[in-house]
Short mmCIF file of C-alpha atoms in Angstrom, two decimals:
data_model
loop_
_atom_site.label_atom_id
_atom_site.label_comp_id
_atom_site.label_asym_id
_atom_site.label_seq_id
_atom_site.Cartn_x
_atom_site.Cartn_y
_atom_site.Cartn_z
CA UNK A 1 11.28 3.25 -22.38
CA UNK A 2 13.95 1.68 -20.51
CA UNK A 3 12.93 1.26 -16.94
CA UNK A 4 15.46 0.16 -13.70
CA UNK A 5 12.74 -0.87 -10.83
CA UNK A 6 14.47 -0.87 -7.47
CA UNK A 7 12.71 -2.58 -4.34
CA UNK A 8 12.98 -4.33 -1.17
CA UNK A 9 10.40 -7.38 -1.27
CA UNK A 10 8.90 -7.79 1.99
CA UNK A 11 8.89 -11.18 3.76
CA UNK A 12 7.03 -14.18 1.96
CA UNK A 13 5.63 -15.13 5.14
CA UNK A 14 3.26 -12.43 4.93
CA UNK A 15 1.05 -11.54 1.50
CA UNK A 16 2.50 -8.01 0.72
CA UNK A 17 0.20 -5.44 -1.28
CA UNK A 18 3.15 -3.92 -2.06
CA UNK A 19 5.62 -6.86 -3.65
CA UNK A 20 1.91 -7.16 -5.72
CA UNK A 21 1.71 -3.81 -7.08
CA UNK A 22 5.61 -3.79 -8.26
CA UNK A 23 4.90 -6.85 -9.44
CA UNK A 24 2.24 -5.99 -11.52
CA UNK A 25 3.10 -2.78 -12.84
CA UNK A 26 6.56 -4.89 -14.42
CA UNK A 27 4.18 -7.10 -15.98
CA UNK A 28 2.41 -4.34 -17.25
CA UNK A 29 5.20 -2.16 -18.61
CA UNK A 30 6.52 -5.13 -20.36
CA UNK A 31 3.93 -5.94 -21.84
CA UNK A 32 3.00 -2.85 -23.35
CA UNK A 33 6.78 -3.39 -25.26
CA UNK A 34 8.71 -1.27 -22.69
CA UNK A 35 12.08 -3.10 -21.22
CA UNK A 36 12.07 -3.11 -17.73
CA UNK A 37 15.24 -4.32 -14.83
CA UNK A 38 15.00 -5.26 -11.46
CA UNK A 39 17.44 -4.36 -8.56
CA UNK A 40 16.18 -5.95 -5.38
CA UNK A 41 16.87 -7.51 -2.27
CA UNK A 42 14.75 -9.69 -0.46
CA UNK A 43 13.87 -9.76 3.18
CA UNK A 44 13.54 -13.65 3.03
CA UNK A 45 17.14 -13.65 2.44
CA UNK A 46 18.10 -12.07 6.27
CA UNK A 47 17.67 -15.70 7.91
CA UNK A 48 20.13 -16.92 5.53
CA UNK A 49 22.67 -14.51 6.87
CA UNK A 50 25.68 -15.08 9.39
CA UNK A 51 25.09 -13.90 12.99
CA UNK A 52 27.28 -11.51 12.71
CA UNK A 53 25.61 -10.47 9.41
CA UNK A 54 22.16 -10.08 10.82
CA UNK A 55 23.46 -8.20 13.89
CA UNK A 56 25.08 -5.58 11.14
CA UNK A 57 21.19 -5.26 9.02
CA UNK A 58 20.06 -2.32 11.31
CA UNK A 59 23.33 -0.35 10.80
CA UNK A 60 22.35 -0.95 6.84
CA UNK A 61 19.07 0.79 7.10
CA UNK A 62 20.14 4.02 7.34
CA UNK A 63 22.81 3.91 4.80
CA UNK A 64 24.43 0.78 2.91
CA UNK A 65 27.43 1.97 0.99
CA UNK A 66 27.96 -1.39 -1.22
CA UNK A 67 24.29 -0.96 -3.04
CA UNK A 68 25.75 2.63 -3.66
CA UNK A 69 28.63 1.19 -5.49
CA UNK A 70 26.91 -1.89 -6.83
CA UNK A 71 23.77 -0.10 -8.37
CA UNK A 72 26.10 2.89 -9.69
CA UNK A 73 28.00 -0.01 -11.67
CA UNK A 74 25.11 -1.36 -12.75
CA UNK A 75 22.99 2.11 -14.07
CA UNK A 76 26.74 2.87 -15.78
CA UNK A 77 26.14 -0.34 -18.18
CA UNK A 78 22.73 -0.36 -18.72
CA UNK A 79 21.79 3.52 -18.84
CA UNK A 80 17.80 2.95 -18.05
CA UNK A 81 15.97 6.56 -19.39
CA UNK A 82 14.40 6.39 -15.13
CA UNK A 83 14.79 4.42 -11.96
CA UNK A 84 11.93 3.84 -10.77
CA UNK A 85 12.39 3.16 -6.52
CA UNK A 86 9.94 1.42 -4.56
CA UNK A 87 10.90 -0.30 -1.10
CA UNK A 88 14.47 0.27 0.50
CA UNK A 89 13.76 -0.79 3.65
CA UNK A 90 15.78 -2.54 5.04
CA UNK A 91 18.53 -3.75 3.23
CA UNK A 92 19.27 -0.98 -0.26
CA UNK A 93 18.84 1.85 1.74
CA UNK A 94 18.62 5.79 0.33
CA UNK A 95 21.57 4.93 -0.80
CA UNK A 96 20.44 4.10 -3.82
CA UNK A 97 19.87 7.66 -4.62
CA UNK A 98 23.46 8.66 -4.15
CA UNK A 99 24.19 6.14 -6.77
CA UNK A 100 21.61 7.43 -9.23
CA UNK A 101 22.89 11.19 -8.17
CA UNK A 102 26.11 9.48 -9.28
CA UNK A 103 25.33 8.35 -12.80
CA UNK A 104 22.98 11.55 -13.09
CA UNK A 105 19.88 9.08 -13.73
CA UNK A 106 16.58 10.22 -13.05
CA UNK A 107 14.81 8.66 -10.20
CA UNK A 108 10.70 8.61 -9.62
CA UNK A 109 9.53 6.93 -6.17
CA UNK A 110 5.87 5.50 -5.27
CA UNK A 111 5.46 6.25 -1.79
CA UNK A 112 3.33 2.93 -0.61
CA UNK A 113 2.62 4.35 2.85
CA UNK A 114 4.17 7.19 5.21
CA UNK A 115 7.77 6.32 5.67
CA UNK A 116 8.28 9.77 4.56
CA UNK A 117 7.20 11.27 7.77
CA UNK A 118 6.50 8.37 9.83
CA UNK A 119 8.91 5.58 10.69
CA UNK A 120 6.75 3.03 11.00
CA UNK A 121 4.91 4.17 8.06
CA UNK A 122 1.86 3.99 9.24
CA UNK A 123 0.47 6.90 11.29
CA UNK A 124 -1.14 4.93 13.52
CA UNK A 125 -0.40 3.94 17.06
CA UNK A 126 -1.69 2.10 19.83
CA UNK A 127 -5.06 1.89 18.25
CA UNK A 128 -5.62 5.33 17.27
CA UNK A 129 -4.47 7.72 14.60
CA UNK A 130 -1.26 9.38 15.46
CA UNK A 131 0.88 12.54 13.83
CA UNK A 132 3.81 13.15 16.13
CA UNK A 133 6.30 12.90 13.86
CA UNK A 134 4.71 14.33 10.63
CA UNK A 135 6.26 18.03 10.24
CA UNK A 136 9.15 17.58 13.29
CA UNK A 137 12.59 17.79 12.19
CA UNK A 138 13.56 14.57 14.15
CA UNK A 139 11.30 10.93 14.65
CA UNK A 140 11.91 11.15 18.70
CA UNK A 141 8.34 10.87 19.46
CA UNK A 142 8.77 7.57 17.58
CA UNK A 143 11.63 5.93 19.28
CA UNK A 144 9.96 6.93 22.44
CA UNK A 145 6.74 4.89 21.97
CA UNK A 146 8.40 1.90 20.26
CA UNK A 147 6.61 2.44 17.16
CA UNK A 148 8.31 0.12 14.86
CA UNK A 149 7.54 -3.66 16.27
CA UNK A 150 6.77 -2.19 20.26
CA UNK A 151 10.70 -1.70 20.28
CA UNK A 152 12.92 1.49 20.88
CA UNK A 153 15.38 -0.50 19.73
CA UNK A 154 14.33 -1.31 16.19
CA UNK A 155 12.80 1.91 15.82
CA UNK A 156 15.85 3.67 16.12
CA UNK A 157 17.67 2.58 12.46
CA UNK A 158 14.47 3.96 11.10
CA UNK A 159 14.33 6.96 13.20
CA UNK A 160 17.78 8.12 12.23
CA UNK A 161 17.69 6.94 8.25
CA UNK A 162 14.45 8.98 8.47
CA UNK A 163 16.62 12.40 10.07
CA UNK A 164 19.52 11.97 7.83
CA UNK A 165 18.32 10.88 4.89
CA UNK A 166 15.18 13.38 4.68
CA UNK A 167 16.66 16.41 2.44
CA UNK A 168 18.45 13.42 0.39
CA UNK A 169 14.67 11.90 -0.76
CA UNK A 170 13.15 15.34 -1.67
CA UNK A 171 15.98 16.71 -3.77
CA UNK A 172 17.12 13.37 -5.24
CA UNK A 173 13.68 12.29 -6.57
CA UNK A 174 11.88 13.97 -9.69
CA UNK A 175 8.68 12.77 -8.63
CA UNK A 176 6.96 11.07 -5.66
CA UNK A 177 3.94 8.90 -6.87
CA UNK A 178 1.54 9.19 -3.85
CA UNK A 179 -1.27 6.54 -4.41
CA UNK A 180 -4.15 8.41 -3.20
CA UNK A 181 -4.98 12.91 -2.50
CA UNK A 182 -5.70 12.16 0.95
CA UNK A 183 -2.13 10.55 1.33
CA UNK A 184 -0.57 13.74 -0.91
CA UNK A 185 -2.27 16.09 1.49
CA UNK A 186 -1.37 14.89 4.53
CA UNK A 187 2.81 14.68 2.65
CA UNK A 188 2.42 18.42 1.63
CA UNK A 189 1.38 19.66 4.82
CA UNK A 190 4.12 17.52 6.99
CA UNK A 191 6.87 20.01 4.53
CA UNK A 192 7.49 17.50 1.13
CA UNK A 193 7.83 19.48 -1.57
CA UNK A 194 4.51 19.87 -3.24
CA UNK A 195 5.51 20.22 -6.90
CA UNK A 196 7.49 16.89 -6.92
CA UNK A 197 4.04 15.18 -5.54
CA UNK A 198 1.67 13.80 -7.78
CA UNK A 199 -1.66 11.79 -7.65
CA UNK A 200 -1.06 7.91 -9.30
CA UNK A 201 -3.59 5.41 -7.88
CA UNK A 202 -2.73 1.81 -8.50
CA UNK A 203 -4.23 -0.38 -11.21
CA UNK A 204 -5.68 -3.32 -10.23
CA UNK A 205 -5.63 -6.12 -13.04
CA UNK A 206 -8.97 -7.03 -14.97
CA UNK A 207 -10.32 -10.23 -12.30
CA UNK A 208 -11.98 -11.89 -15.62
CA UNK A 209 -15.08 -12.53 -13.50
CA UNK A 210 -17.86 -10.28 -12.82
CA UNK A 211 -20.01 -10.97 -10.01
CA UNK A 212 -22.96 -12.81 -11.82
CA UNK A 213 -25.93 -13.02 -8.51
CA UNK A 214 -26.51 -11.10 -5.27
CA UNK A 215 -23.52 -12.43 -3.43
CA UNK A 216 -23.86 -15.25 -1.05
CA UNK A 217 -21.40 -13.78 2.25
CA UNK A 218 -19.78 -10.56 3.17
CA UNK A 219 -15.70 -10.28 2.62
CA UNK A 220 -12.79 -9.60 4.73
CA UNK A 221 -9.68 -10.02 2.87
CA UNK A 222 -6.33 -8.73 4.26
CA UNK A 223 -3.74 -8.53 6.94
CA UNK A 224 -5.14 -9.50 10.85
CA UNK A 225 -3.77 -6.93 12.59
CA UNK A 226 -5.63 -3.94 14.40
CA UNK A 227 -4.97 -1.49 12.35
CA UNK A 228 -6.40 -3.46 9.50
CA UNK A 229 -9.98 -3.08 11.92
CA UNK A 230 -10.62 -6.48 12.67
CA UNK A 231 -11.19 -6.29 15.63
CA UNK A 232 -13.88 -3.58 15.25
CA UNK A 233 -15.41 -5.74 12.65
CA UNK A 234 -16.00 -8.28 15.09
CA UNK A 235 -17.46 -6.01 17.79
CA UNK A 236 -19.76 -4.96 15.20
CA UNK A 237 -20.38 -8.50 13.64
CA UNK A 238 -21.26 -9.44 17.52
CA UNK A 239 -23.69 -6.84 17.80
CA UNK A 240 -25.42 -7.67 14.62
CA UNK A 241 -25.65 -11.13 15.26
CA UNK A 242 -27.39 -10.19 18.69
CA UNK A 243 -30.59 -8.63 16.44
CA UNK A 244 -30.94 -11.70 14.36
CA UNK A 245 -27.80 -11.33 12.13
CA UNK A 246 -27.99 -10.15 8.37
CA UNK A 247 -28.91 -13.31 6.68
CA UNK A 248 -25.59 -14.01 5.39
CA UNK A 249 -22.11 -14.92 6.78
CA UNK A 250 -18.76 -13.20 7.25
CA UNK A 251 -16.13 -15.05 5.75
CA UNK A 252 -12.13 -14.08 7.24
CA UNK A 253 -9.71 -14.57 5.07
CA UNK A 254 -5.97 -13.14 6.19
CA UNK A 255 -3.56 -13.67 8.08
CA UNK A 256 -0.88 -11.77 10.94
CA UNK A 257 -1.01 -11.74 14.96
CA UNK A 258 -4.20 -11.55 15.88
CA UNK A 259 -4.79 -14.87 14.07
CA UNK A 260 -5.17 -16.92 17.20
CA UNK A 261 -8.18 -14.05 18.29
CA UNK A 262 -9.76 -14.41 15.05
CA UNK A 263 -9.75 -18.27 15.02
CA UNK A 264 -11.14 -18.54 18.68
CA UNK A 265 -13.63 -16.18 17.83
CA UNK A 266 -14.73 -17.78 14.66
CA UNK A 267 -15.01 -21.33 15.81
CA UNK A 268 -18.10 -23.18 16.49
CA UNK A 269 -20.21 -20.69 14.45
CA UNK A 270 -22.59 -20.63 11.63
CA UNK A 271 -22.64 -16.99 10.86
CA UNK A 272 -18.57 -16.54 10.61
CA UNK A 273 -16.34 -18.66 8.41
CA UNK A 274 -12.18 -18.00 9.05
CA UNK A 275 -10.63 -19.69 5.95
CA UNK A 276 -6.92 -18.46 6.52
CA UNK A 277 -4.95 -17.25 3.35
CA UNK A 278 -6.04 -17.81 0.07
CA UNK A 279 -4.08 -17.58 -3.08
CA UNK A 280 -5.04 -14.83 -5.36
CA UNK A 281 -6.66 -17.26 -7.52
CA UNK A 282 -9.41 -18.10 -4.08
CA UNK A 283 -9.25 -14.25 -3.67
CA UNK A 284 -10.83 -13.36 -7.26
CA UNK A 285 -13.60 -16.15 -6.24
CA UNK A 286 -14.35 -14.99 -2.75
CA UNK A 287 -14.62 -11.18 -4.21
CA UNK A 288 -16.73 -12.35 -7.30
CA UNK A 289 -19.44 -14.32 -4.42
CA UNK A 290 -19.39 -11.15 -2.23
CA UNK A 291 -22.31 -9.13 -0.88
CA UNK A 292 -19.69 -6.80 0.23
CA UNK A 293 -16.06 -6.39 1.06
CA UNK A 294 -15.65 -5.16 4.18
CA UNK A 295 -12.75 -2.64 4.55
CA UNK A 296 -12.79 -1.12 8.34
CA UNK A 297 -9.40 0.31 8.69
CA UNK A 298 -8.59 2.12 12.01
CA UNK A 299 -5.64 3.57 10.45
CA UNK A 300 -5.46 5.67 7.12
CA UNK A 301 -4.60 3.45 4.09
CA UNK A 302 -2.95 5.11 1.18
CA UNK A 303 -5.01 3.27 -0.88
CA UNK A 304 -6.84 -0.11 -0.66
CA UNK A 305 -6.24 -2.46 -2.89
CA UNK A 306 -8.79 -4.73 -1.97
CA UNK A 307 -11.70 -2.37 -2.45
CA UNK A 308 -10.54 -1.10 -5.69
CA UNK A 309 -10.40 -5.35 -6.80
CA UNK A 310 -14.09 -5.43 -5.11
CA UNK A 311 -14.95 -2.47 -7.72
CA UNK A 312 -13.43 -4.55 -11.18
CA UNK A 313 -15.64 -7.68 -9.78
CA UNK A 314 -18.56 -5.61 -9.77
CA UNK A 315 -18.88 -5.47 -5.87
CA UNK A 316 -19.74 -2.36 -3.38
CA UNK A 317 -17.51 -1.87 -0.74
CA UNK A 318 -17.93 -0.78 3.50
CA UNK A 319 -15.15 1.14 4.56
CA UNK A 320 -13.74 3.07 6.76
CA UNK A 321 -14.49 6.94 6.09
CA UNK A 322 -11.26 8.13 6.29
CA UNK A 323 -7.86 8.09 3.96
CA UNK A 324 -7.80 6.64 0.44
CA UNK A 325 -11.16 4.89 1.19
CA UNK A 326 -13.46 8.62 0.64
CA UNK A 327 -11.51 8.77 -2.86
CA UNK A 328 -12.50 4.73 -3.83
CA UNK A 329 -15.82 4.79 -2.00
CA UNK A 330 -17.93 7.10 -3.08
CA UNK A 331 -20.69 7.06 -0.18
CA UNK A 332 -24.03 5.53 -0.92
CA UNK A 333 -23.12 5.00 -4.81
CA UNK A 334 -20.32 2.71 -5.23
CA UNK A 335 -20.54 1.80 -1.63
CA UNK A 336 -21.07 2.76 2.21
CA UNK A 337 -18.81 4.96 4.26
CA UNK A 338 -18.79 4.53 7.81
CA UNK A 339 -17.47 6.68 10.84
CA UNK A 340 -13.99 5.48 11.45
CA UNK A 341 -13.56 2.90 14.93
CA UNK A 342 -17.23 3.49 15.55
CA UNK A 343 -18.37 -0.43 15.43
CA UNK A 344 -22.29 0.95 15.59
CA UNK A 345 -22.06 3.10 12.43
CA UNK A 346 -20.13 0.05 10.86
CA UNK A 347 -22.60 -2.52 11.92
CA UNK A 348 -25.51 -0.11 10.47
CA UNK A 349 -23.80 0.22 7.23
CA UNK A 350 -23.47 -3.61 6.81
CA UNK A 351 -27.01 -3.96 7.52
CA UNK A 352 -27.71 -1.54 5.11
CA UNK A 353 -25.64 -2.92 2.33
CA UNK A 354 -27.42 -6.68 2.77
CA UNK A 355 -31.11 -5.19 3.02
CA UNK A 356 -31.92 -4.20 -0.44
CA UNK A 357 -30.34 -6.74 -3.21
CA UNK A 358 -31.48 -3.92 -5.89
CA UNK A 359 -29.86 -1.10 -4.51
CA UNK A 360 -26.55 -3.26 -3.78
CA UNK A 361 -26.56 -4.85 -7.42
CA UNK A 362 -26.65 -0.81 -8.55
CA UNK A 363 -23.86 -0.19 -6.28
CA UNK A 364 -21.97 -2.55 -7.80
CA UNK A 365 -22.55 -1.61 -11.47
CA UNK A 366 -21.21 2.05 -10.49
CA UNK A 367 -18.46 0.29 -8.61
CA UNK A 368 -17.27 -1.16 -11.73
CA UNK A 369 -17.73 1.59 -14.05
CA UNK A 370 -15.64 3.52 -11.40
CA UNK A 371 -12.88 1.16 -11.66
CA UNK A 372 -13.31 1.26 -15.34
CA UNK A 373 -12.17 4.96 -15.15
CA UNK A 374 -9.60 5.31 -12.50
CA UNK A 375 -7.93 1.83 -11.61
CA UNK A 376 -7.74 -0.31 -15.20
CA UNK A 377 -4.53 -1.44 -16.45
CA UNK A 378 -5.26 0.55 -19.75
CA UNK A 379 -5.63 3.65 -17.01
CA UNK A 380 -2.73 2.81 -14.90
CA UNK A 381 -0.47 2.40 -17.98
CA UNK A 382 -0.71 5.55 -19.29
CA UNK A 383 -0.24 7.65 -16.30
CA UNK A 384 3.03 5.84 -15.44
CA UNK A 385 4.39 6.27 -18.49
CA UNK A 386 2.90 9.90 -18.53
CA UNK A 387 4.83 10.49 -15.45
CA UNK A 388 8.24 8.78 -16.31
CA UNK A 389 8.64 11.10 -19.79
CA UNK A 390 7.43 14.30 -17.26
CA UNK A 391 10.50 12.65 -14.96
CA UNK A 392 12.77 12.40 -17.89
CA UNK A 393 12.38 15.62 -19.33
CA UNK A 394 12.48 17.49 -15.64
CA UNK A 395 15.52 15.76 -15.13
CA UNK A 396 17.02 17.14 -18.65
CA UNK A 397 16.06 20.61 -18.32
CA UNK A 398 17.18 20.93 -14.48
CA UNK A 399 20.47 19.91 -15.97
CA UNK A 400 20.27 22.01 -19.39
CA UNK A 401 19.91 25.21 -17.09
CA UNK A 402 22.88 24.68 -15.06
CA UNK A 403 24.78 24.81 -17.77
#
């Protein structure tokens, strides 16, 4: 197949899940003999702007009328079978729909995280689940807290693409990938259009390393931010270190703002090791050493990417029991579950998961196996291909019977 993929890569400064996933999933289309074309922007690429031109990005979020022309031009020569849209935010804008609408190119969209119903994307504010917005016909609620960066002000270009742009997204796209059930659920009941949701989980590349022993620390890997549950994990890491500790250490790696909490907290102790970013390269070896990786979200991922890499390594997971993680984690097999933001029921479960070497090694053989059947290349391959031809042919029987 021919595939255009559109996205928005999110600032280098940051590791981005996301930018991985597209990223992957081109290198896995093309090398499976499909062509695949990029049309992207890149949020590095603001701070190289005029003044004048960075004042004018929020007025693009909403609407950008030059990728409308410029991608229509493009789909016109090239004539891909499906666009397949990932990021827009914040410089190609739902614009790029009109454009395919234009050329009368089918369009597919993975939705990464809740932008759909949530500005912010994320469901989640001031450290607690929230669902103000999800089913209202206008993103107030979100402009009033400052949900997007603590700022009425930037929440606003995302408030009102959001409003104006809804009815666009769920007529103009054949099919919205959601990356977990729990994430589909939670779309279907907010009003999205159920039979143009389906169920792809990521893939997560073959690490080439299996863990070999019984793991030598426990894992944090991702974003330090509260959301992510750091801080929870170190209430409960605090409380286990109180009773003597779990014979092992936590090793950090991440990073984001509460890097400066985590590094003061860290330092001058034996039983927690902050080693700042690694490369994926360090990532595959910290995961392949792991007793466990810890995963204590406070807000509800759409996936988790890093437990479903702890699965292909052959390593049992602690997460949070809510979102994506009850569909990865299944409790007490492939890993532990605990009660979401309760740092005692997390701190029990990593006790648990470092007490018996046996029952953790058998964890981690039915982690793998898991992975195995849901989340392998050779799995993620053939349900994105499954779902572009199911795109394709929507797309050309919508049109044969309104003729």
């Amino acid at each position: 197949m021919h595939v255009l993929v559109v996205h928005n890569r999110y600032s280098s400064a940051q590791p981005s899940g996301e930018n991985r996933v597209v990223d992957e999933e081109v290198g896995l289309l093309r090398a499976a003999g499909h062509r695949v074309d990029l049309f992207e922007r890149r949020s590095d690429d603001i701070a190289a702007r005029s003044l004048l031109g960075k004042v004018a990005v929020p007025l693009l979020v909403p609407w950008n009328p030059g990728v409308r022309t410029e991608l229509a031009a493009r789909l016109r020569t090239d004539r891909p079978d499906v666009v397949h849209v990932h990021n827009v935010f914040p410089l190609l804008s739902p614009a790029v729909l009109a454009a395919c609408a234009d050329v009368g190119v089918p369009v597919v969209a993975t939705l990464h995280n809740y932008t759909q119903v949530c500005p912010p994307g994320t469901l989640h504010r001031d450290g607690r689940p929230c669902t103000e917005c999800v089913g209202s016909a206008t993103s107030l609620p979100a402009v009033r807290h400052g949900c997007y960066r603590n700022s009425r002000l930037a929440t606003v270009p995302l408030a009102v693409g959001l409003s104006v742009n809804r009815r666009r997204w769920w007529s103009g796209v054949e099919r919205f990938f959601c990356i977990s059930a729990a994430q589909r659920d939670i779309l279907v009941r907010s009003g999205m259009p159920a039979e143009r949701l389906v169920v792809k989980h990521n893939f997560v590349p073959d690490p080439g390393t299996v863990r070999a022993g019984d793991g030598e620390h426990l894992l944090f890997l991702g974003r330090l931010a509260e959301p992510k549950g750091i801080r929870l994990l170190m209430s409960a890491w605090d409380a286990l270190a109180a009773d003597g500790g779990v014979g092992v250490p936590l090793v950090v790696a991440g990073a984001g703002p509460l890097e400066a909490e985590v590094t003061a907290w860290a330092a001058g102790r034996d039983d927690v090791r902050y080693v700042g970013l690694y490369d994926p390269a360090q990532c595959r070896e910290a995961v392949s050493r792991a007793v466990c990786v810890v995963a204590p979200s406070m807000a509800r991922e759409t996936f988790g990417l890093v437990v479903a890499e702890a699965m292909a390594a052959g390593v049992p997971a602690v997460a949070a029991g809510h979102g994506a993680f009850v569909e990865l984690v299944e409790d007490g097999v492939t890993g532990l579950l605990h009660r979401p933001g309760d740092a005692a029921s997390l701190a029990s479960c990593l006790r648990r998961i470092t007490a018996g070497p046996d029952r953790n090694r058998e964890m981690g053989r039915a982690a793998q196996r898991r992975y195995e059947r849901g989340f392998s290349p050779a799995v993620g391959l053939e349900r994105l291909v499954e779902e572009y031809r199911s795109a394709t042919a929507g797309r050309t029987e919508s049109m044969g019977g309104s003729k």
